[in-house]
Coordinates of N, CA and C and ligand atoms in Angstrom, one line a residue:
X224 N -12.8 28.5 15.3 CA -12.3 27.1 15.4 C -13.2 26.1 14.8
X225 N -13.2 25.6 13.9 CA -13.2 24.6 13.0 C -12.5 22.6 13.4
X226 N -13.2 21.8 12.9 CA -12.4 20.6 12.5 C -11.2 20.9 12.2
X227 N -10.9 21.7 11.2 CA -10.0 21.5 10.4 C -8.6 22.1 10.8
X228 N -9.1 23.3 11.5 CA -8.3 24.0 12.6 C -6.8 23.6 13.0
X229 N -6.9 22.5 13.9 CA -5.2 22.0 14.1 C -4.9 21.6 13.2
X230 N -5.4 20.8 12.0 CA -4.4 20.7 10.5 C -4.1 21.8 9.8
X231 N -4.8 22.9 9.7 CA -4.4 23.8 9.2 C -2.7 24.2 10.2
X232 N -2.7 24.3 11.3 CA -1.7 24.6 12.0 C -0.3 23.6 11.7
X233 N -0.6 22.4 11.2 CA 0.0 21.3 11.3 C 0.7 21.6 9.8
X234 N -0.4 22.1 9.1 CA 0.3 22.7 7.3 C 0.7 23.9 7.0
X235 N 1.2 25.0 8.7 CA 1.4 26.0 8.3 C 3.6 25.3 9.1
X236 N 3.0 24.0 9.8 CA 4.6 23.5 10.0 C 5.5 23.0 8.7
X237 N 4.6 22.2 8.0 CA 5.0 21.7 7.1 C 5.3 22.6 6.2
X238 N 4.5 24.0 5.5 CA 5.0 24.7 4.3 C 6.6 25.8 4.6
X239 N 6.4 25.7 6.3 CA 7.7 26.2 6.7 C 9.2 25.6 6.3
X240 N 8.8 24.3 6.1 CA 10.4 23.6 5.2 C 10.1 23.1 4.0
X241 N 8.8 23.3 3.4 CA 8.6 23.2 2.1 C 9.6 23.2 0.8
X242 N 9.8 22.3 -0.1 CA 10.1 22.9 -1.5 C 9.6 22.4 -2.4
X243 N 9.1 23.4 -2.9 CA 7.8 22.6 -4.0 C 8.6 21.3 -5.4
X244 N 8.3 20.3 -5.4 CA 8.4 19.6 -6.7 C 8.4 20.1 -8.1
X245 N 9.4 19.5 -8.6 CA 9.1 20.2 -10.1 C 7.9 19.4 -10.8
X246 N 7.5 19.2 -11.6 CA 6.5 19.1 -12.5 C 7.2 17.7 -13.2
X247 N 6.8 16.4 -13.2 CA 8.1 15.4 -14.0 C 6.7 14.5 -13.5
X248 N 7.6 13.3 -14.2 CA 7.1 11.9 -13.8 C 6.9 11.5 -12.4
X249 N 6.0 11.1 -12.4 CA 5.9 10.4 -10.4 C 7.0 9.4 -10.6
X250 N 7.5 9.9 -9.6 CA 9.0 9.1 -9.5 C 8.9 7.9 -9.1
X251 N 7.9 7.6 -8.1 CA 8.0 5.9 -8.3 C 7.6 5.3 -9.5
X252 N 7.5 6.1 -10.9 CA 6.8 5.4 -11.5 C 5.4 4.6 -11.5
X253 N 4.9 5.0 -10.3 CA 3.6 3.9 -10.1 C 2.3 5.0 -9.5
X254 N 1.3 4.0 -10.0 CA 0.1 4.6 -9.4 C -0.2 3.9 -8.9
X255 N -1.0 4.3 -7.8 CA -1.7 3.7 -6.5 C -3.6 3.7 -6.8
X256 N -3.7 2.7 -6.5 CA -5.3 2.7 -6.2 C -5.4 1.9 -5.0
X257 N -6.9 2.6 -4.5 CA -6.5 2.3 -2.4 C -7.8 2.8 -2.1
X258 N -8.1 2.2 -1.3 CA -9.4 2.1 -0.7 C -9.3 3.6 0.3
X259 N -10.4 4.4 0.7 CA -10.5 5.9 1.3 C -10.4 5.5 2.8
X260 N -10.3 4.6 3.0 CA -10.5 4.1 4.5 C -9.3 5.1 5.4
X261 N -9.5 5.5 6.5 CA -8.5 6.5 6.9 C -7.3 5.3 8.1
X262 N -7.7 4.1 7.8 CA -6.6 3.6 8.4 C -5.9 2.8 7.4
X263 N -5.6 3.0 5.5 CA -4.9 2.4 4.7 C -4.0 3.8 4.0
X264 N -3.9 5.0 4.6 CA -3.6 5.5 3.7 C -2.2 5.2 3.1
X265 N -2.1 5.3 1.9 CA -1.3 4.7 1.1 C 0.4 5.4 1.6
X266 N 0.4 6.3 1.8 CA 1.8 7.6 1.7 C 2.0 7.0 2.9
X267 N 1.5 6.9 4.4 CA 1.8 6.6 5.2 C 2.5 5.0 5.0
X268 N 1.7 4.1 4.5 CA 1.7 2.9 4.9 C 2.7 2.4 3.8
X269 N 3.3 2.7 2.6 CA 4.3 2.5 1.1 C 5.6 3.7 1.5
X270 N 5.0 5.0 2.4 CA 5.9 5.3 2.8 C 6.1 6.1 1.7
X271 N 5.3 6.9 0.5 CA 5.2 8.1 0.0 C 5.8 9.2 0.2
X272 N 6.3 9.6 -0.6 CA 6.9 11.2 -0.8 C 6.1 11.9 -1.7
X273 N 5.9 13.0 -1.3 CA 5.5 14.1 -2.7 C 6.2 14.0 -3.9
X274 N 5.4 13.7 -5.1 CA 5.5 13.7 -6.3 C 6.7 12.2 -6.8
X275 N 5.9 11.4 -5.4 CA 6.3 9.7 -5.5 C 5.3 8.9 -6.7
X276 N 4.2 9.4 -6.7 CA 3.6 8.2 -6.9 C 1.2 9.0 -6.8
X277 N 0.6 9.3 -8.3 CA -0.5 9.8 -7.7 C -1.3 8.4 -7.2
X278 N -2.3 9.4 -6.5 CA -3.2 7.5 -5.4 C -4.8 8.1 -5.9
X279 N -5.0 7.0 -6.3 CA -6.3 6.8 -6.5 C -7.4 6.3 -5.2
X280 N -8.4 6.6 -4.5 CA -9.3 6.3 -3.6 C -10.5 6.3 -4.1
X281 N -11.3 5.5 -3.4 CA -12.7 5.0 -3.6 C -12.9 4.3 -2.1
X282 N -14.7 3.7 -2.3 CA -14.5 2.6 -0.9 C -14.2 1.7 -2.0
X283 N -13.3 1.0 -0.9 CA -13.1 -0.1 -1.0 C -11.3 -0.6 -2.3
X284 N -11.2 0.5 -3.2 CA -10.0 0.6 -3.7 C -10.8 -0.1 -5.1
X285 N -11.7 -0.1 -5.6 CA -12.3 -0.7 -6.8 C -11.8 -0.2 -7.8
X286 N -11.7 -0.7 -8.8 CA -11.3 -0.1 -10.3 C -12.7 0.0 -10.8
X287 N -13.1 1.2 -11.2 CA -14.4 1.6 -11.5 C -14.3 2.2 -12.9
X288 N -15.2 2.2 -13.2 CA -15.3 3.1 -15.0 C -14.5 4.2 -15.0
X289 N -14.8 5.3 -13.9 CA -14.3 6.4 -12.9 C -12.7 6.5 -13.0
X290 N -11.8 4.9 -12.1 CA -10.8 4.9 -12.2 C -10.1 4.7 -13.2
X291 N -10.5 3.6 -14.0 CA -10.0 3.6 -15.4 C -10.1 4.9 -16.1
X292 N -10.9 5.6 -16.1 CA -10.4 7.0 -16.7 C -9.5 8.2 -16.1
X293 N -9.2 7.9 -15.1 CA -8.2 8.8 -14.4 C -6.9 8.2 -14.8
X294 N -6.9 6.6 -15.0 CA -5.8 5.9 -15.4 C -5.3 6.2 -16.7
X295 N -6.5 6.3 -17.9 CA -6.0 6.6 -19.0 C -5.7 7.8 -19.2
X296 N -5.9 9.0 -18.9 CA -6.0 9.9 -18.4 C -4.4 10.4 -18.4
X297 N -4.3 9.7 -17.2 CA -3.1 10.0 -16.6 C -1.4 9.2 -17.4
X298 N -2.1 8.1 -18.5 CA -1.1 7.7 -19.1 C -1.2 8.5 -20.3
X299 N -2.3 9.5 -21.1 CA -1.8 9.7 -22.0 C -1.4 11.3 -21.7
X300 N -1.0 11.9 -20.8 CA -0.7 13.2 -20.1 C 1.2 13.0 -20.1
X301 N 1.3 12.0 -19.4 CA 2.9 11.4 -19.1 C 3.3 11.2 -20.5
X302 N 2.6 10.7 -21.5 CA 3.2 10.5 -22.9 C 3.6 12.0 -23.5
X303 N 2.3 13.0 -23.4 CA 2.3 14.1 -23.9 C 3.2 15.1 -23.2
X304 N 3.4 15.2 -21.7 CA 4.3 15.9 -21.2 C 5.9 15.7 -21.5
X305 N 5.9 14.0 -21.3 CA 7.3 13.5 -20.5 C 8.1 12.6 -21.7
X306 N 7.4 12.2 -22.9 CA 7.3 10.9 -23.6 C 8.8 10.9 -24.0
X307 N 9.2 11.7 -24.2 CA 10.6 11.9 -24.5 C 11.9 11.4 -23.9
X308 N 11.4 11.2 -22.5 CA 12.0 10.7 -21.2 C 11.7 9.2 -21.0
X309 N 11.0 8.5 -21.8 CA 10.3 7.7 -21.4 C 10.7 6.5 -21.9
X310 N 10.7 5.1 -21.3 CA 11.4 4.0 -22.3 C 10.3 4.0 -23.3
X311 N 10.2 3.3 -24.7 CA 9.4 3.1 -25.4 C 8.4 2.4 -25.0
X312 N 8.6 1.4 -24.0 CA 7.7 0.6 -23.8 C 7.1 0.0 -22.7
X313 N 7.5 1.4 -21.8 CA 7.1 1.4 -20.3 C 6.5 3.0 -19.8
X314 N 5.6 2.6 -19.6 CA 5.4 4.0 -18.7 C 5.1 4.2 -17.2
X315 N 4.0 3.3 -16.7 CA 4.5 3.1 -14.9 C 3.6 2.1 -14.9
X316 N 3.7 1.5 -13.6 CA 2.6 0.5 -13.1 C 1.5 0.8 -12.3
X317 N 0.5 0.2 -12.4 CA -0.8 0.6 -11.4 C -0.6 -0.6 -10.6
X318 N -0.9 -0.3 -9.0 CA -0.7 -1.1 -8.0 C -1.9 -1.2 -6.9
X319 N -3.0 -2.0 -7.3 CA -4.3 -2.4 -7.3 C -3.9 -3.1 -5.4
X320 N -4.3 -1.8 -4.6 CA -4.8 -2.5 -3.4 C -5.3 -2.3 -2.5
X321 N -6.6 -3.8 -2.2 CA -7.7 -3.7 -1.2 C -7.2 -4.0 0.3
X322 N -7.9 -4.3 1.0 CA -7.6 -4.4 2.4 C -8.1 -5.3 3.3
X323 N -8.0 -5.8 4.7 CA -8.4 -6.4 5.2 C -9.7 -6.0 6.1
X324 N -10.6 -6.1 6.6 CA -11.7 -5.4 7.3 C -12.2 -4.6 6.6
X325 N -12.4 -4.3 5.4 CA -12.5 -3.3 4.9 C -14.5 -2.9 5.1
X326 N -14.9 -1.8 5.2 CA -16.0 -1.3 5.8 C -17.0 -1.8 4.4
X327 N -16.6 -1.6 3.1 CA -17.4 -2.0 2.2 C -17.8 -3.6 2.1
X328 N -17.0 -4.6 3.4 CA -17.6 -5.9 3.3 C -18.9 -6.2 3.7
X329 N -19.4 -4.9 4.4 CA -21.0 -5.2 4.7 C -21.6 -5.3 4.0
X330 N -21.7 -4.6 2.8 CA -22.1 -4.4 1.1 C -22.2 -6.0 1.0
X331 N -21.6 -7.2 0.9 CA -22.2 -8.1 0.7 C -23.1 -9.0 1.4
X332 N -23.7 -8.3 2.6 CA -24.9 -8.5 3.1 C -26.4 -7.8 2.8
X333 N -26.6 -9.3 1.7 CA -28.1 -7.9 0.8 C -29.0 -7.3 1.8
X334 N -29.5 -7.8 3.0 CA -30.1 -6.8 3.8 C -29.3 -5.7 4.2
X335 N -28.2 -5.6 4.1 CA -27.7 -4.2 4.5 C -27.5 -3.3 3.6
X336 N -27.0 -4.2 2.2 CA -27.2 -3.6 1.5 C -28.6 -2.9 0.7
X337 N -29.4 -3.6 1.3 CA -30.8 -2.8 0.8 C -31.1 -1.7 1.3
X338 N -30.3 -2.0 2.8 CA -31.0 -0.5 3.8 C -29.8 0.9 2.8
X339 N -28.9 0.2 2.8 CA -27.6 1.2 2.0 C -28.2 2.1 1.1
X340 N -28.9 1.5 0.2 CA -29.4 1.3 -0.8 C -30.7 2.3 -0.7
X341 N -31.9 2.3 0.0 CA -32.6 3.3 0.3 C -32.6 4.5 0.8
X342 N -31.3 4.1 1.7 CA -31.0 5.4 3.1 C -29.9 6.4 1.7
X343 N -29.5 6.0 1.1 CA -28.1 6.4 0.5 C -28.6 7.2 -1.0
X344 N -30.1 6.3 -2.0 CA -30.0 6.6 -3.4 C -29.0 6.1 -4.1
X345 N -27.9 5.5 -3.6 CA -27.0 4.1 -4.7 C -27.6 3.3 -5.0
X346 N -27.3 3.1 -6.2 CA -28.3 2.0 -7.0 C -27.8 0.4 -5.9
X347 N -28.5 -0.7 -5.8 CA -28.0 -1.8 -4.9 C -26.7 -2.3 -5.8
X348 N -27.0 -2.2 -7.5 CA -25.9 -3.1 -8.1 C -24.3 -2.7 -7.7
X349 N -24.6 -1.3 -7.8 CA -23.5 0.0 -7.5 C -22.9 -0.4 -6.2
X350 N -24.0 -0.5 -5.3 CA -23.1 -0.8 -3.5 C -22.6 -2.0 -3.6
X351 N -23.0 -3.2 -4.6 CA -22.7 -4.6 -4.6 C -21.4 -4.7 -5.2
X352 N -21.2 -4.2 -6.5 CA -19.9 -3.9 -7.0 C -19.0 -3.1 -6.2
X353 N -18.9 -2.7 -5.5 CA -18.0 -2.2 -4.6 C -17.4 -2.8 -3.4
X354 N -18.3 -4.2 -3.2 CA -17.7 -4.5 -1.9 C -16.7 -5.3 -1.9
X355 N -15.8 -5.3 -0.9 CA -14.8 -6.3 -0.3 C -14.9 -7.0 0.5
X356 N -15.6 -8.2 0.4 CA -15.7 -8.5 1.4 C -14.0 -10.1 1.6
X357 N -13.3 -10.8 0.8 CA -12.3 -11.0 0.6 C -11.5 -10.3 -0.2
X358 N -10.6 -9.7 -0.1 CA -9.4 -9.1 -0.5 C -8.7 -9.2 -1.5
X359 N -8.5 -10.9 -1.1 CA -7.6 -11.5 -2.0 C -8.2 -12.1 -3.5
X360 N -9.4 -11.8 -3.4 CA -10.1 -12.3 -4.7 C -10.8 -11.1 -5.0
X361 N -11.3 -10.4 -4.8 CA -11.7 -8.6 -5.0 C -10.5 -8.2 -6.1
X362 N -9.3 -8.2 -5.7 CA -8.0 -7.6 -5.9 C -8.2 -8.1 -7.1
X363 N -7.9 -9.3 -7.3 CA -7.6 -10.3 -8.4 C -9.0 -10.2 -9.4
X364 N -9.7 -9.5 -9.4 CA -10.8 -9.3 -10.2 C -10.9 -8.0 -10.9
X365 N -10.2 -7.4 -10.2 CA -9.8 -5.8 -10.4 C -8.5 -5.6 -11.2
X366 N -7.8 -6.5 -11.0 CA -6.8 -6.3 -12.1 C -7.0 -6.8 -13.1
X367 N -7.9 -8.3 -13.1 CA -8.2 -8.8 -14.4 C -9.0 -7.5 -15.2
X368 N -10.1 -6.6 -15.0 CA -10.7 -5.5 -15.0 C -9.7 -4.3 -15.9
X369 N -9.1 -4.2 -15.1 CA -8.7 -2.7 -15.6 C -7.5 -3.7 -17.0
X370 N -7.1 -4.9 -16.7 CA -6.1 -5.2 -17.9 C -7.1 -5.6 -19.7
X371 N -8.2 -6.0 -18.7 CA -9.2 -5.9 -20.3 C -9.8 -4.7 -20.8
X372 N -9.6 -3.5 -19.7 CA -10.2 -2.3 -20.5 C -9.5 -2.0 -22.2
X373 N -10.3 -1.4 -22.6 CA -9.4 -1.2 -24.1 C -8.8 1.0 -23.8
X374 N -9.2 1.2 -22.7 CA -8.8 2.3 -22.8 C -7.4 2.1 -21.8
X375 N -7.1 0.9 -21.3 CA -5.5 0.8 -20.8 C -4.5 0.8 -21.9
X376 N -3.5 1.8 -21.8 CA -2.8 1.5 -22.9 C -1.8 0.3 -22.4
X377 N -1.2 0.0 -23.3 CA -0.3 -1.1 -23.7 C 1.2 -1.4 -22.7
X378 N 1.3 0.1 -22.4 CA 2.4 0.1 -21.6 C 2.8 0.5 -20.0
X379 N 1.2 0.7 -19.8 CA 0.7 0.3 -18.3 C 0.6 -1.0 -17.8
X380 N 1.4 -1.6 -16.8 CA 1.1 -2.9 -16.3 C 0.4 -2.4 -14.8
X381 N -0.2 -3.9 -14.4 CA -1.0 -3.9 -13.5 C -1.1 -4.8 -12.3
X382 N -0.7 -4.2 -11.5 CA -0.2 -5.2 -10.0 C -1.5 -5.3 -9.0
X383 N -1.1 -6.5 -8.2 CA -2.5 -6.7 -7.1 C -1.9 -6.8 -6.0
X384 N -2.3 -6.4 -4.6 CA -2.1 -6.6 -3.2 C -2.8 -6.1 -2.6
X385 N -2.7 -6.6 -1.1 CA -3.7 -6.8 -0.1 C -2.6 -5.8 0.9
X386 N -3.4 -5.6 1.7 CA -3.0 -4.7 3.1 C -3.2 -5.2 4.1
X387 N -2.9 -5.7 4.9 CA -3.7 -6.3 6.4 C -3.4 -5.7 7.7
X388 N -5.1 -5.2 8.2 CA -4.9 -4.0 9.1 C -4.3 -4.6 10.1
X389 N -4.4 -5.7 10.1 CA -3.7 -6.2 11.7 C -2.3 -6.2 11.8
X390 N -1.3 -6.6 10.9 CA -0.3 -6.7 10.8 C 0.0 -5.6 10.4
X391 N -0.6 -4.4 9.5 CA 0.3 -3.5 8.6 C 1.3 -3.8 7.4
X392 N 1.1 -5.3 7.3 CA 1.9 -6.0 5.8 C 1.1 -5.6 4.7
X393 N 2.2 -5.4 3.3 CA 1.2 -5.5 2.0 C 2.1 -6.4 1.8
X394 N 1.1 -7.5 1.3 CA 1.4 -8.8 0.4 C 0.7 -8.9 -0.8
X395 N 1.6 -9.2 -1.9 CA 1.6 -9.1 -3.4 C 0.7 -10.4 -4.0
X396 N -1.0 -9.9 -4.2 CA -1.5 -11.3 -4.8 C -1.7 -11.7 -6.5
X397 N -1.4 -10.4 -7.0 CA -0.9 -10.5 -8.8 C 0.0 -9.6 -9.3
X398 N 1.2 -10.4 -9.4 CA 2.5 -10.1 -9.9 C 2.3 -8.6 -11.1
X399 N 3.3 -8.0 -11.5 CA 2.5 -7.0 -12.2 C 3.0 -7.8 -13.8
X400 N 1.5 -7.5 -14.8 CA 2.1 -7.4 -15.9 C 1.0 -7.1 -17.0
X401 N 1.6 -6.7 -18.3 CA 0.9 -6.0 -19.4 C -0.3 -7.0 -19.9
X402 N -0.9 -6.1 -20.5 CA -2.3 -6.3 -21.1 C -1.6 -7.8 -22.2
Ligands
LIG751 ZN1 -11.8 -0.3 2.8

């Protein structure tokens, strides 16, 4: 007996009405990026289906060098698999969102962040660029981000929202749109 133990029991309910997905486009069209925090998960909280939609995690839901390559990544995969299926000039949206309380807002306390910083071997600039400590302006810095990468293609657009743990609302703080 393990942690892991009653989930594993919990996924031997679930593979009992299973049917596996075919291999296609994430049907919402959209990718998620979302903070690791175990009270935003995305599927629960957007209300996810298998092979809705893949979710990107980090602290804090940041668009990092990291995500941007999973992003590009993942747009030129759908061109190469699917491109055939595909309007000319759309391929899905990325939907950029942070949260309220989020654990990485200590990160902009430089003494904590220093102890982070020693206790951890993250560089300080590294724990600083990651934090949340407002939402609403984090968000909005992260989409301007990933829309200036040169490795976003053209037909990726890029949405912003917030999550708020208190209420359980996502509200929309950058409308989606192309580079
Ligand atoms: Zn968080």
């Amino acid at each position: 007996m393990t942690r892991i133990t009653p989930l594993l029991e919990r996924n031997e309910q679930f593979a009992r009405d299973y049917t596996a997905p075919a291999l296609g486009l994430p049907a919402a069209q959209l990718i998620v990026v979302s903070c690791l925090d175990h009270r935003v998960d995305p599927a629960i909280v957007l209300g996810l289906r298998l092979g809705d939609a893949p979710v990107i995690r980090n602290a804090g839901g940041r668009v990092t060098p990291a995500v941007i390559e999973d992003i590009a990544f993942l747009a030129f995969l759908a061109g190469q698999l699917f491109g055939d299926q595909l309007a000319a000039d759309a391929l899905f949206e990325v939907a950029v969102i942070h949260h309220t309380q989020c654990g990485t807002g200590f990160l902009a306390d430089p003494d904590f962040r220093r102890q982070a910083a020693e206790a951890t071997g993250i560089p300080e600039a590294t724990l600083e660029a990651s934090a949340v400590a407002d939402p609403h302006l984090t968000v909005k810095t992260d989409v301007e981000r990933l829309l200036a990468s040169p490795l976003l293609s053209p037909k990726v657009s890029v949405s912003g929202h917030v999550y708020d743990i208190a209420t359980g609302h996502v509200t929309t703080t950058v409308v989606a749109r192309y580079q």
